[in-house]
């Protein structure tokens, strides 16, 4: 049974037109979902302010638990702010390398590529830091972090739509205290980041792992 609002939409559009529009939109959405890649090398060309605003708005339309909308994004575009991020990440480089070497002991090239990327985020001209809007209670924290993650995915898909590359980076959380103090001291904890820019690489398709869902 279709929801009443959807029935009204079908009636106003005509069933045929509704079906065509829905199919077209679905194909465009799946193209974006499957076409998005993690980009780790950028041209360095600045992203226009209005484009960044468009991406941030897309992020804020994500679903959220209890409609808390618990996100707060800070988009860094100034060289001095980007340099501060790189400097703080540099202080965590040793421990990060050790973890990577343990995980990818048979693939040392992955370690080197990752460390090179982290040193300057691939030349990205924008870094978006994702904070919680405020400190939330422990019982709300898991839901809030999930909600911010949904918003970050919206941002990545919107970036792809605009011809931009993005890469979701957890590594910024290693410098979370310093970045929180400098960029959002009155907000909640830093939970992730996204680097943005114009791609300077062709990312290869990544095979999806099988056996990760079922229908009962």
PDB file of N, CA and C in Angstrom, residues 70-176:
ATOM      1  N   UNK A  70      22.393  16.469  14.448  1.00  0.00           N
ATOM      2  CA  UNK A  70      23.449  16.748  15.416  1.00  0.00           C
ATOM      3  C   UNK A  70      24.811  17.093  14.821  1.00  0.00           C
ATOM      4  N   UNK A  71      24.821  17.616  13.611  1.00  0.00           N
ATOM      5  CA  UNK A  71      26.091  17.875  12.933  1.00  0.00           C
ATOM      6  C   UNK A  71      26.462  19.354  12.973  1.00  0.00           C
ATOM      7  N   UNK A  72      27.756  19.584  12.842  1.00  0.00           N
ATOM      8  CA  UNK A  72      28.273  20.943  12.650  1.00  0.00           C
ATOM      9  C   UNK A  72      29.517  20.807  11.782  1.00  0.00           C
ATOM     10  N   UNK A  73      29.471  21.397  10.596  1.00  0.00           N
ATOM     11  CA  UNK A  73      30.571  21.273   9.644  1.00  0.00           C
ATOM     12  C   UNK A  73      31.377  22.566   9.566  1.00  0.00           C
ATOM     13  N   UNK A  74      32.672  22.417   9.493  1.00  0.00           N
ATOM     14  CA  UNK A  74      33.572  23.551   9.280  1.00  0.00           C
ATOM     15  C   UNK A  74      34.383  23.257   8.025  1.00  0.00           C
ATOM     16  N   UNK A  75      34.192  24.068   6.990  1.00  0.00           N
ATOM     17  CA  UNK A  75      34.922  23.893   5.729  1.00  0.00           C
ATOM     18  C   UNK A  75      36.158  24.784   5.742  1.00  0.00           C
ATOM     19  N   UNK A  76      37.313  24.184   5.676  1.00  0.00           N
ATOM     20  CA  UNK A  76      38.582  24.916   5.700  1.00  0.00           C
ATOM     21  C   UNK A  76      39.088  25.115   4.279  1.00  0.00           C
ATOM     22  N   UNK A  77      39.328  26.366   3.924  1.00  0.00           N
ATOM     23  CA  UNK A  77      39.819  26.687   2.582  1.00  0.00           C
ATOM     24  C   UNK A  77      41.075  27.554   2.608  1.00  0.00           C
ATOM     25  N   UNK A  78      41.358  28.176   3.747  1.00  0.00           N
ATOM     26  CA  UNK A  78      42.506  29.071   3.848  1.00  0.00           C
ATOM     27  C   UNK A  78      43.796  28.277   4.066  1.00  0.00           C
ATOM     28  N   UNK A  79      44.864  28.720   3.413  1.00  0.00           N
ATOM     29  CA  UNK A  79      46.124  27.976   3.468  1.00  0.00           C
ATOM     30  C   UNK A  79      46.635  27.796   4.890  1.00  0.00           C
ATOM     31  N   UNK A  80      46.488  28.839   5.725  1.00  0.00           N
ATOM     32  CA  UNK A  80      47.004  28.725   7.086  1.00  0.00           C
ATOM     33  C   UNK A  80      46.224  27.691   7.906  1.00  0.00           C
ATOM     34  N   UNK A  81      44.933  27.574   7.633  1.00  0.00           N
ATOM     35  CA  UNK A  81      44.137  26.568   8.342  1.00  0.00           C
ATOM     36  C   UNK A  81      44.481  25.159   7.870  1.00  0.00           C
ATOM     37  N   UNK A  82      44.661  25.011   6.568  1.00  0.00           N
ATOM     38  CA  UNK A  82      45.054  23.703   6.037  1.00  0.00           C
ATOM     39  C   UNK A  82      46.427  23.303   6.571  1.00  0.00           C
ATOM     40  N   UNK A  83      47.341  24.269   6.628  1.00  0.00           N
ATOM     41  CA  UNK A  83      48.684  23.988   7.133  1.00  0.00           C
ATOM     42  C   UNK A  83      48.636  23.551   8.596  1.00  0.00           C
ATOM     43  N   UNK A  84      47.734  24.147   9.358  1.00  0.00           N
ATOM     44  CA  UNK A  84      47.587  23.755  10.764  1.00  0.00           C
ATOM     45  C   UNK A  84      47.152  22.296  10.864  1.00  0.00           C
ATOM     46  N   UNK A  85      46.204  21.896  10.032  1.00  0.00           N
ATOM     47  CA  UNK A  85      45.747  20.503  10.034  1.00  0.00           C
ATOM     48  C   UNK A  85      46.903  19.566   9.702  1.00  0.00           C
ATOM     49  N   UNK A  86      47.657  19.894   8.651  1.00  0.00           N
ATOM     50  CA  UNK A  86      48.770  19.031   8.244  1.00  0.00           C
ATOM     51  C   UNK A  86      49.815  18.925   9.353  1.00  0.00           C
ATOM     52  N   UNK A  87      50.070  20.049  10.018  1.00  0.00           N
ATOM     53  CA  UNK A  87      51.059  20.060  11.091  1.00  0.00           C
ATOM     54  C   UNK A  87      50.626  19.172  12.252  1.00  0.00           C
ATOM     55  N   UNK A  88      49.358  19.272  12.626  1.00  0.00           N
ATOM     56  CA  UNK A  88      48.854  18.456  13.735  1.00  0.00           C
ATOM     57  C   UNK A  88      48.863  16.971  13.379  1.00  0.00           C
ATOM     58  N   UNK A  89      48.532  16.664  12.141  1.00  0.00           N
ATOM     59  CA  UNK A  89      48.564  15.261  11.723  1.00  0.00           C
ATOM     60  C   UNK A  89      49.988  14.727  11.707  1.00  0.00           C
ATOM     61  N   UNK A  90      50.933  15.619  11.430  1.00  0.00           N
ATOM     62  CA  UNK A  90      52.331  15.210  11.427  1.00  0.00           C
ATOM     63  C   UNK A  90      52.790  14.692  12.777  1.00  0.00           C
ATOM     64  N   UNK A  91      52.195  15.229  13.847  1.00  0.00           N
ATOM     65  CA  UNK A  91      52.580  14.787  15.190  1.00  0.00           C
ATOM     66  C   UNK A  91      52.084  13.379  15.499  1.00  0.00           C
ATOM     67  N   UNK A  92      51.126  12.903  14.727  1.00  0.00           N
ATOM     68  CA  UNK A  92      50.584  11.551  14.951  1.00  0.00           C
ATOM     69  C   UNK A  92      51.105  10.548  13.921  1.00  0.00           C
ATOM     70  N   UNK A  93      51.995  11.008  13.049  1.00  0.00           N
ATOM     71  CA  UNK A  93      52.419  10.182  11.911  1.00  0.00           C
ATOM     72  C   UNK A  93      53.092   8.884  12.347  1.00  0.00           C
ATOM     73  N   UNK A  94      53.913   8.944  13.401  1.00  0.00           N
ATOM     74  CA  UNK A  94      54.665   7.753  13.804  1.00  0.00           C
ATOM     75  C   UNK A  94      53.718   6.632  14.231  1.00  0.00           C
ATOM     76  N   UNK A  95      52.773   6.933  15.118  1.00  0.00           N
ATOM     77  CA  UNK A  95      51.846   5.896  15.583  1.00  0.00           C
ATOM     78  C   UNK A  95      50.955   5.407  14.450  1.00  0.00           C
ATOM     79  N   UNK A  96      50.588   6.321  13.561  1.00  0.00           N
ATOM     80  CA  UNK A  96      49.751   5.946  12.422  1.00  0.00           C
ATOM     81  C   UNK A  96      50.497   4.975  11.511  1.00  0.00           C
ATOM     82  N   UNK A  97      51.758   5.268  11.240  1.00  0.00           N
ATOM     83  CA  UNK A  97      52.556   4.383  10.385  1.00  0.00           C
ATOM     84  C   UNK A  97      52.673   2.989  11.003  1.00  0.00           C
ATOM     85  N   UNK A  98      52.897   2.930  12.293  1.00  0.00           N
ATOM     86  CA  UNK A  98      53.032   1.631  12.958  1.00  0.00           C
ATOM     87  C   UNK A  98      51.763   0.793  12.805  1.00  0.00           C
ATOM     88  N   UNK A  99      50.626   1.429  12.940  1.00  0.00           N
ATOM     89  CA  UNK A  99      49.357   0.711  12.776  1.00  0.00           C
ATOM     90  C   UNK A  99      49.185   0.211  11.345  1.00  0.00           C
ATOM     91  N   UNK A 100      49.533   1.061  10.383  1.00  0.00           N
ATOM     92  CA  UNK A 100      49.411   0.670   8.979  1.00  0.00           C
ATOM     93  C   UNK A 100      50.357  -0.472   8.636  1.00  0.00           C
ATOM     94  N   UNK A 101      51.582  -0.408   9.165  1.00  0.00           N
ATOM     95  CA  UNK A 101      52.558  -1.464   8.884  1.00  0.00           C
ATOM     96  C   UNK A 101      52.092  -2.810   9.437  1.00  0.00           C
ATOM     97  N   UNK A 102      51.417  -2.782  10.580  1.00  0.00           N
ATOM     98  CA  UNK A 102      50.900  -4.028  11.147  1.00  0.00           C
ATOM     99  C   UNK A 102      49.743  -4.570  10.319  1.00  0.00           C
ATOM    100  N   UNK A 103      48.925  -3.680   9.818  1.00  0.00           N
ATOM    101  CA  UNK A 103      47.750  -4.111   9.058  1.00  0.00           C
ATOM    102  C   UNK A 103      48.109  -4.544   7.646  1.00  0.00           C
ATOM    103  N   UNK A 104      49.044  -3.823   7.020  1.00  0.00           N
ATOM    104  CA  UNK A 104      49.391  -4.094   5.620  1.00  0.00           C
ATOM    105  C   UNK A 104      50.829  -4.588   5.506  1.00  0.00           C
ATOM    106  N   UNK A 105      51.182  -5.554   6.346  1.00  0.00           N
ATOM    107  CA  UNK A 105      52.569  -6.014   6.364  1.00  0.00           C
ATOM    108  C   UNK A 105      53.000  -6.644   5.044  1.00  0.00           C
ATOM    109  N   UNK A 106      52.049  -7.128   4.261  1.00  0.00           N
ATOM    110  CA  UNK A 106      52.372  -7.714   2.959  1.00  0.00           C
ATOM    111  C   UNK A 106      52.218  -6.721   1.812  1.00  0.00           C
ATOM    112  N   UNK A 107      51.818  -5.498   2.134  1.00  0.00           N
ATOM    113  CA  UNK A 107      51.622  -4.468   1.110  1.00  0.00           C
ATOM    114  C   UNK A 107      52.245  -3.153   1.561  1.00  0.00           C
ATOM    115  N   UNK A 108      53.568  -3.097   1.631  1.00  0.00           N
ATOM    116  CA  UNK A 108      54.226  -1.877   2.118  1.00  0.00           C
ATOM    117  C   UNK A 108      53.937  -0.655   1.257  1.00  0.00           C
ATOM    118  N   UNK A 109      53.592  -0.883  -0.015  1.00  0.00           N
ATOM    119  CA  UNK A 109      53.295   0.260  -0.884  1.00  0.00           C
ATOM    120  C   UNK A 109      52.044   0.994  -0.417  1.00  0.00           C
ATOM    121  N   UNK A 110      51.099   0.271   0.174  1.00  0.00           N
ATOM    122  CA  UNK A 110      49.894   0.916   0.693  1.00  0.00           C
ATOM    123  C   UNK A 110      50.249   1.840   1.853  1.00  0.00           C
ATOM    124  N   UNK A 111      51.179   1.405   2.681  1.00  0.00           N
ATOM    125  CA  UNK A 111      51.631   2.233   3.806  1.00  0.00           C
ATOM    126  C   UNK A 111      52.231   3.532   3.295  1.00  0.00           C
ATOM    127  N   UNK A 112      53.123   3.424   2.307  1.00  0.00           N
ATOM    128  CA  UNK A 112      53.779   4.620   1.782  1.00  0.00           C
ATOM    129  C   UNK A 112      52.784   5.555   1.102  1.00  0.00           C
ATOM    130  N   UNK A 113      51.871   4.987   0.328  1.00  0.00           N
ATOM    131  CA  UNK A 113      50.872   5.809  -0.356  1.00  0.00           C
ATOM    132  C   UNK A 113      49.977   6.533   0.642  1.00  0.00           C
ATOM    133  N   UNK A 114      49.594   5.832   1.695  1.00  0.00           N
ATOM    134  CA  UNK A 114      48.721   6.435   2.702  1.00  0.00           C
ATOM    135  C   UNK A 114      49.429   7.555   3.442  1.00  0.00           C
ATOM    136  N   UNK A 115      50.660   7.328   3.839  1.00  0.00           N
ATOM    137  CA  UNK A 115      51.408   8.351   4.570  1.00  0.00           C
ATOM    138  C   UNK A 115      51.663   9.574   3.700  1.00  0.00           C
ATOM    139  N   UNK A 116      51.927   9.350   2.417  1.00  0.00           N
ATOM    140  CA  UNK A 116      52.116  10.480   1.503  1.00  0.00           C
ATOM    141  C   UNK A 116      50.830  11.286   1.379  1.00  0.00           C
ATOM    142  N   UNK A 117      49.698  10.592   1.281  1.00  0.00           N
ATOM    143  CA  UNK A 117      48.412  11.277   1.182  1.00  0.00           C
ATOM    144  C   UNK A 117      48.132  12.098   2.432  1.00  0.00           C
ATOM    145  N   UNK A 118      48.326  11.500   3.592  1.00  0.00           N
ATOM    146  CA  UNK A 118      48.005  12.169   4.852  1.00  0.00           C
ATOM    147  C   UNK A 118      48.865  13.412   5.064  1.00  0.00           C
ATOM    148  N   UNK A 119      50.082  13.406   4.560  1.00  0.00           N
ATOM    149  CA  UNK A 119      50.992  14.531   4.794  1.00  0.00           C
ATOM    150  C   UNK A 119      50.458  15.848   4.264  1.00  0.00           C
ATOM    151  N   UNK A 120      49.670  15.822   3.177  1.00  0.00           N
ATOM    152  CA  UNK A 120      49.095  17.059   2.633  1.00  0.00           C
ATOM    153  C   UNK A 120      47.725  16.817   2.026  1.00  0.00           C
ATOM    154  N   UNK A 121      47.095  15.720   2.399  1.00  0.00           N
ATOM    155  CA  UNK A 121      45.756  15.370   1.915  1.00  0.00           C
ATOM    156  C   UNK A 121      45.653  15.433   0.396  1.00  0.00           C
ATOM    157  N   UNK A 122      46.696  14.985  -0.273  1.00  0.00           N
ATOM    158  CA  UNK A 122      46.663  14.890  -1.723  1.00  0.00           C
ATOM    159  C   UNK A 122      46.562  16.212  -2.453  1.00  0.00           C
ATOM    160  N   UNK A 123      46.863  17.314  -1.761  1.00  0.00           N
ATOM    161  CA  UNK A 123      46.760  18.623  -2.404  1.00  0.00           C
ATOM    162  C   UNK A 123      45.342  19.153  -2.476  1.00  0.00           C
ATOM    163  N   UNK A 124      44.447  18.607  -1.657  1.00  0.00           N
ATOM    164  CA  UNK A 124      43.053  19.074  -1.650  1.00  0.00           C
ATOM    165  C   UNK A 124      42.991  20.535  -1.229  1.00  0.00           C
ATOM    166  N   UNK A 125      42.108  21.283  -1.869  1.00  0.00           N
ATOM    167  CA  UNK A 125      41.980  22.708  -1.559  1.00  0.00           C
ATOM    168  C   UNK A 125      40.985  22.976  -0.438  1.00  0.00           C
ATOM    169  N   UNK A 126      40.236  21.959  -0.040  1.00  0.00           N
ATOM    170  CA  UNK A 126      39.227  22.123   1.012  1.00  0.00           C
ATOM    171  C   UNK A 126      39.197  20.884   1.895  1.00  0.00           C
ATOM    172  N   UNK A 127      39.120  21.107   3.188  1.00  0.00           N
ATOM    173  CA  UNK A 127      38.894  20.031   4.141  1.00  0.00           C
ATOM    174  C   UNK A 127      37.655  20.389   4.947  1.00  0.00           C
ATOM    175  N   UNK A 128      36.696  19.490   4.974  1.00  0.00           N
ATOM    176  CA  UNK A 128      35.487  19.690   5.773  1.00  0.00           C
ATOM    177  C   UNK A 128      35.606  18.843   7.033  1.00  0.00           C
ATOM    178  N   UNK A 129      35.597  19.506   8.178  1.00  0.00           N
ATOM    179  CA  UNK A 129      35.637  18.807   9.456  1.00  0.00           C
ATOM    180  C   UNK A 129      34.213  18.629   9.968  1.00  0.00           C
ATOM    181  N   UNK A 130      33.896  17.430  10.415  1.00  0.00           N
ATOM    182  CA  UNK A 130      32.544  17.114  10.886  1.00  0.00           C
ATOM    183  C   UNK A 130      32.558  16.950  12.407  1.00  0.00           C
ATOM    184  N   UNK A 131      31.923  17.895  13.076  1.00  0.00           N
ATOM    185  CA  UNK A 131      31.811  17.867  14.531  1.00  0.00           C
ATOM    186  C   UNK A 131      30.381  17.522  14.934  1.00  0.00           C
ATOM    187  N   UNK A 132      30.207  17.071  16.160  1.00  0.00           N
ATOM    188  CA  UNK A 132      28.882  17.043  16.747  1.00  0.00           C
ATOM    189  C   UNK A 132      28.494  18.475  17.094  1.00  0.00           C
ATOM    190  N   UNK A 133      27.233  18.811  16.937  1.00  0.00           N
ATOM    191  CA  UNK A 133      26.797  20.190  17.178  1.00  0.00           C
ATOM    192  C   UNK A 133      27.029  20.618  18.621  1.00  0.00           C
ATOM    193  N   UNK A 134      26.962  19.672  19.528  1.00  0.00           N
ATOM    194  CA  UNK A 134      27.225  19.948  20.940  1.00  0.00           C
ATOM    195  C   UNK A 134      27.578  18.630  21.614  1.00  0.00           C
ATOM    196  N   UNK A 135      28.083  18.674  22.838  1.00  0.00           N
ATOM    197  CA  UNK A 135      28.313  17.415  23.548  1.00  0.00           C
ATOM    198  C   UNK A 135      26.976  16.748  23.875  1.00  0.00           C
ATOM    199  N   UNK A 136      26.798  15.522  23.422  1.00  0.00           N
ATOM    200  CA  UNK A 136      25.561  14.797  23.684  1.00  0.00           C
ATOM    201  C   UNK A 136      25.800  13.742  24.754  1.00  0.00           C
ATOM    202  N   UNK A 137      24.718  13.342  25.425  1.00  0.00           N
ATOM    203  CA  UNK A 137      24.818  12.324  26.466  1.00  0.00           C
ATOM    204  C   UNK A 137      25.237  10.990  25.858  1.00  0.00           C
ATOM    205  N   UNK A 138      25.791  10.127  26.694  1.00  0.00           N
ATOM    206  CA  UNK A 138      26.311   8.845  26.219  1.00  0.00           C
ATOM    207  C   UNK A 138      25.242   8.003  25.529  1.00  0.00           C
ATOM    208  N   UNK A 139      24.000   8.094  26.004  1.00  0.00           N
ATOM    209  CA  UNK A 139      22.958   7.275  25.396  1.00  0.00           C
ATOM    210  C   UNK A 139      22.582   7.753  24.001  1.00  0.00           C
ATOM    211  N   UNK A 140      22.814   9.040  23.707  1.00  0.00           N
ATOM    212  CA  UNK A 140      22.505   9.582  22.384  1.00  0.00           C
ATOM    213  C   UNK A 140      23.689   9.521  21.426  1.00  0.00           C
ATOM    214  N   UNK A 141      24.884   9.335  21.977  1.00  0.00           N
ATOM    215  CA  UNK A 141      26.095   9.459  21.165  1.00  0.00           C
ATOM    216  C   UNK A 141      26.132   8.524  19.958  1.00  0.00           C
ATOM    217  N   UNK A 142      25.835   7.234  20.090  1.00  0.00           N
ATOM    218  CA  UNK A 142      25.881   6.366  18.901  1.00  0.00           C
ATOM    219  C   UNK A 142      24.961   6.844  17.787  1.00  0.00           C
ATOM    220  N   UNK A 143      23.739   7.211  18.132  1.00  0.00           N
ATOM    221  CA  UNK A 143      22.793   7.690  17.124  1.00  0.00           C
ATOM    222  C   UNK A 143      23.283   8.974  16.473  1.00  0.00           C
ATOM    223  N   UNK A 144      23.874   9.856  17.276  1.00  0.00           N
ATOM    224  CA  UNK A 144      24.359  11.131  16.735  1.00  0.00           C
ATOM    225  C   UNK A 144      25.501  10.916  15.746  1.00  0.00           C
ATOM    226  N   UNK A 145      26.420  10.021  16.080  1.00  0.00           N
ATOM    227  CA  UNK A 145      27.539   9.748  15.178  1.00  0.00           C
ATOM    228  C   UNK A 145      27.038   9.115  13.885  1.00  0.00           C
ATOM    229  N   UNK A 146      26.068   8.207  13.984  1.00  0.00           N
ATOM    230  CA  UNK A 146      25.474   7.618  12.779  1.00  0.00           C
ATOM    231  C   UNK A 146      24.825   8.698  11.912  1.00  0.00           C
ATOM    232  N   UNK A 147      24.171   9.650  12.543  1.00  0.00           N
ATOM    233  CA  UNK A 147      23.502  10.723  11.803  1.00  0.00           C
ATOM    234  C   UNK A 147      24.513  11.595  11.070  1.00  0.00           C
ATOM    235  N   UNK A 148      25.618  11.909  11.733  1.00  0.00           N
ATOM    236  CA  UNK A 148      26.665  12.704  11.081  1.00  0.00           C
ATOM    237  C   UNK A 148      27.252  11.933   9.905  1.00  0.00           C
ATOM    238  N   UNK A 149      27.409  10.620  10.065  1.00  0.00           N
ATOM    239  CA  UNK A 149      27.923   9.795   8.968  1.00  0.00           C
ATOM    240  C   UNK A 149      26.993   9.851   7.764  1.00  0.00           C
ATOM    241  N   UNK A 150      25.684   9.825   8.010  1.00  0.00           N
ATOM    242  CA  UNK A 150      24.726   9.927   6.905  1.00  0.00           C
ATOM    243  C   UNK A 150      24.873  11.265   6.191  1.00  0.00           C
ATOM    244  N   UNK A 151      25.078  12.329   6.955  1.00  0.00           N
ATOM    245  CA  UNK A 151      25.259  13.654   6.363  1.00  0.00           C
ATOM    246  C   UNK A 151      26.542  13.719   5.537  1.00  0.00           C
ATOM    247  N   UNK A 152      27.586  13.061   6.014  1.00  0.00           N
ATOM    248  CA  UNK A 152      28.851  13.053   5.284  1.00  0.00           C
ATOM    249  C   UNK A 152      28.713  12.323   3.953  1.00  0.00           C
ATOM    250  N   UNK A 153      27.940  11.241   3.940  1.00  0.00           N
ATOM    251  CA  UNK A 153      27.707  10.532   2.675  1.00  0.00           C
ATOM    252  C   UNK A 153      26.954  11.423   1.695  1.00  0.00           C
ATOM    253  N   UNK A 154      25.957  12.162   2.190  1.00  0.00           N
ATOM    254  CA  UNK A 154      25.263  13.121   1.327  1.00  0.00           C
ATOM    255  C   UNK A 154      26.251  14.081   0.681  1.00  0.00           C
ATOM    256  N   UNK A 155      27.181  14.571   1.480  1.00  0.00           N
ATOM    257  CA  UNK A 155      28.159  15.534   0.982  1.00  0.00           C
ATOM    258  C   UNK A 155      29.029  14.914  -0.107  1.00  0.00           C
ATOM    259  N   UNK A 156      29.473  13.683   0.119  1.00  0.00           N
ATOM    260  CA  UNK A 156      30.324  13.016  -0.877  1.00  0.00           C
ATOM    261  C   UNK A 156      29.588  12.803  -2.196  1.00  0.00           C
ATOM    262  N   UNK A 157      28.321  12.413  -2.122  1.00  0.00           N
ATOM    263  CA  UNK A 157      27.538  12.197  -3.340  1.00  0.00           C
ATOM    264  C   UNK A 157      27.277  13.511  -4.057  1.00  0.00           C
ATOM    265  N   UNK A 158      26.995  14.566  -3.303  1.00  0.00           N
ATOM    266  CA  UNK A 158      26.778  15.877  -3.914  1.00  0.00           C
ATOM    267  C   UNK A 158      28.057  16.385  -4.569  1.00  0.00           C
ATOM    268  N   UNK A 159      29.204  16.086  -3.966  1.00  0.00           N
ATOM    269  CA  UNK A 159      30.481  16.485  -4.555  1.00  0.00           C
ATOM    270  C   UNK A 159      30.694  15.788  -5.894  1.00  0.00           C
ATOM    271  N   UNK A 160      30.381  14.505  -5.945  1.00  0.00           N
ATOM    272  CA  UNK A 160      30.512  13.756  -7.195  1.00  0.00           C
ATOM    273  C   UNK A 160      29.625  14.358  -8.273  1.00  0.00           C
ATOM    274  N   UNK A 161      28.416  14.742  -7.883  1.00  0.00           N
ATOM    275  CA  UNK A 161      27.481  15.362  -8.829  1.00  0.00           C
ATOM    276  C   UNK A 161      28.068  16.642  -9.419  1.00  0.00           C
ATOM    277  N   UNK A 162      28.860  17.368  -8.620  1.00  0.00           N
ATOM    278  CA  UNK A 162      29.440  18.635  -9.047  1.00  0.00           C
ATOM    279  C   UNK A 162      30.782  18.467  -9.763  1.00  0.00           C
ATOM    280  N   UNK A 163      31.183  17.224 -10.012  1.00  0.00           N
ATOM    281  CA  UNK A 163      32.450  16.984 -10.688  1.00  0.00           C
ATOM    282  C   UNK A 163      33.657  17.082  -9.781  1.00  0.00           C
ATOM    283  N   UNK A 164      33.434  17.014  -8.478  1.00  0.00           N
ATOM    284  CA  UNK A 164      34.517  17.097  -7.506  1.00  0.00           C
ATOM    285  C   UNK A 164      34.882  15.711  -6.997  1.00  0.00           C
ATOM    286  N   UNK A 165      36.107  15.588  -6.536  1.00  0.00           N
ATOM    287  CA  UNK A 165      36.525  14.376  -5.871  1.00  0.00           C
ATOM    288  C   UNK A 165      36.461  14.575  -4.369  1.00  0.00           C
ATOM    289  N   UNK A 166      36.283  13.488  -3.646  1.00  0.00           N
ATOM    290  CA  UNK A 166      36.244  13.567  -2.188  1.00  0.00           C
ATOM    291  C   UNK A 166      36.883  12.324  -1.598  1.00  0.00           C
ATOM    292  N   UNK A 167      37.280  12.441  -0.355  1.00  0.00           N
ATOM    293  CA  UNK A 167      37.794  11.282   0.366  1.00  0.00           C
ATOM    294  C   UNK A 167      37.416  11.435   1.836  1.00  0.00           C
ATOM    295  N   UNK A 168      36.711  10.468   2.332  1.00  0.00           N
ATOM    296  CA  UNK A 168      36.291  10.447   3.733  1.00  0.00           C
ATOM    297  C   UNK A 168      37.518  10.071   4.560  1.00  0.00           C
ATOM    298  N   UNK A 169      37.922  10.915   5.504  1.00  0.00           N
ATOM    299  CA  UNK A 169      39.159  10.672   6.253  1.00  0.00           C
ATOM    300  C   UNK A 169      38.885  10.628   7.757  1.00  0.00           C
ATOM    301  N   UNK A 170      39.177   9.488   8.332  1.00  0.00           N
ATOM    302  CA  UNK A 170      39.059   9.325   9.785  1.00  0.00           C
ATOM    303  C   UNK A 170      40.296   9.841  10.491  1.00  0.00           C
ATOM    304  N   UNK A 171      41.398   9.937   9.748  1.00  0.00           N
ATOM    305  CA  UNK A 171      42.681  10.251  10.368  1.00  0.00           C
ATOM    306  C   UNK A 171      42.678  11.605  11.070  1.00  0.00           C
ATOM    307  N   UNK A 172      41.812  12.531  10.654  1.00  0.00           N
ATOM    308  CA  UNK A 172      41.780  13.843  11.316  1.00  0.00           C
ATOM    309  C   UNK A 172      41.418  13.711  12.790  1.00  0.00           C
ATOM    310  N   UNK A 173      40.717  12.646  13.143  1.00  0.00           N
ATOM    311  CA  UNK A 173      40.311  12.468  14.541  1.00  0.00           C
ATOM    312  C   UNK A 173      41.507  12.210  15.448  1.00  0.00           C
ATOM    313  N   UNK A 174      42.630  11.808  14.864  1.00  0.00           N
ATOM    314  CA  UNK A 174      43.844  11.615  15.657  1.00  0.00           C
ATOM    315  C   UNK A 174      44.336  12.934  16.239  1.00  0.00           C
ATOM    316  N   UNK A 175      43.992  14.016  15.575  1.00  0.00           N
ATOM    317  CA  UNK A 175      44.339  15.354  16.071  1.00  0.00           C
ATOM    318  C   UNK A 175      43.076  16.073  16.537  1.00  0.00           C
ATOM    319  N   UNK A 176      42.107  15.280  16.982  1.00  0.00           N
ATOM    320  CA  UNK A 176      40.788  15.818  17.289  1.00  0.00           C
ATOM    321  C   UNK A 176      40.782  16.933  18.308  1.00  0.00           C
TER     322      UNK A 176
END
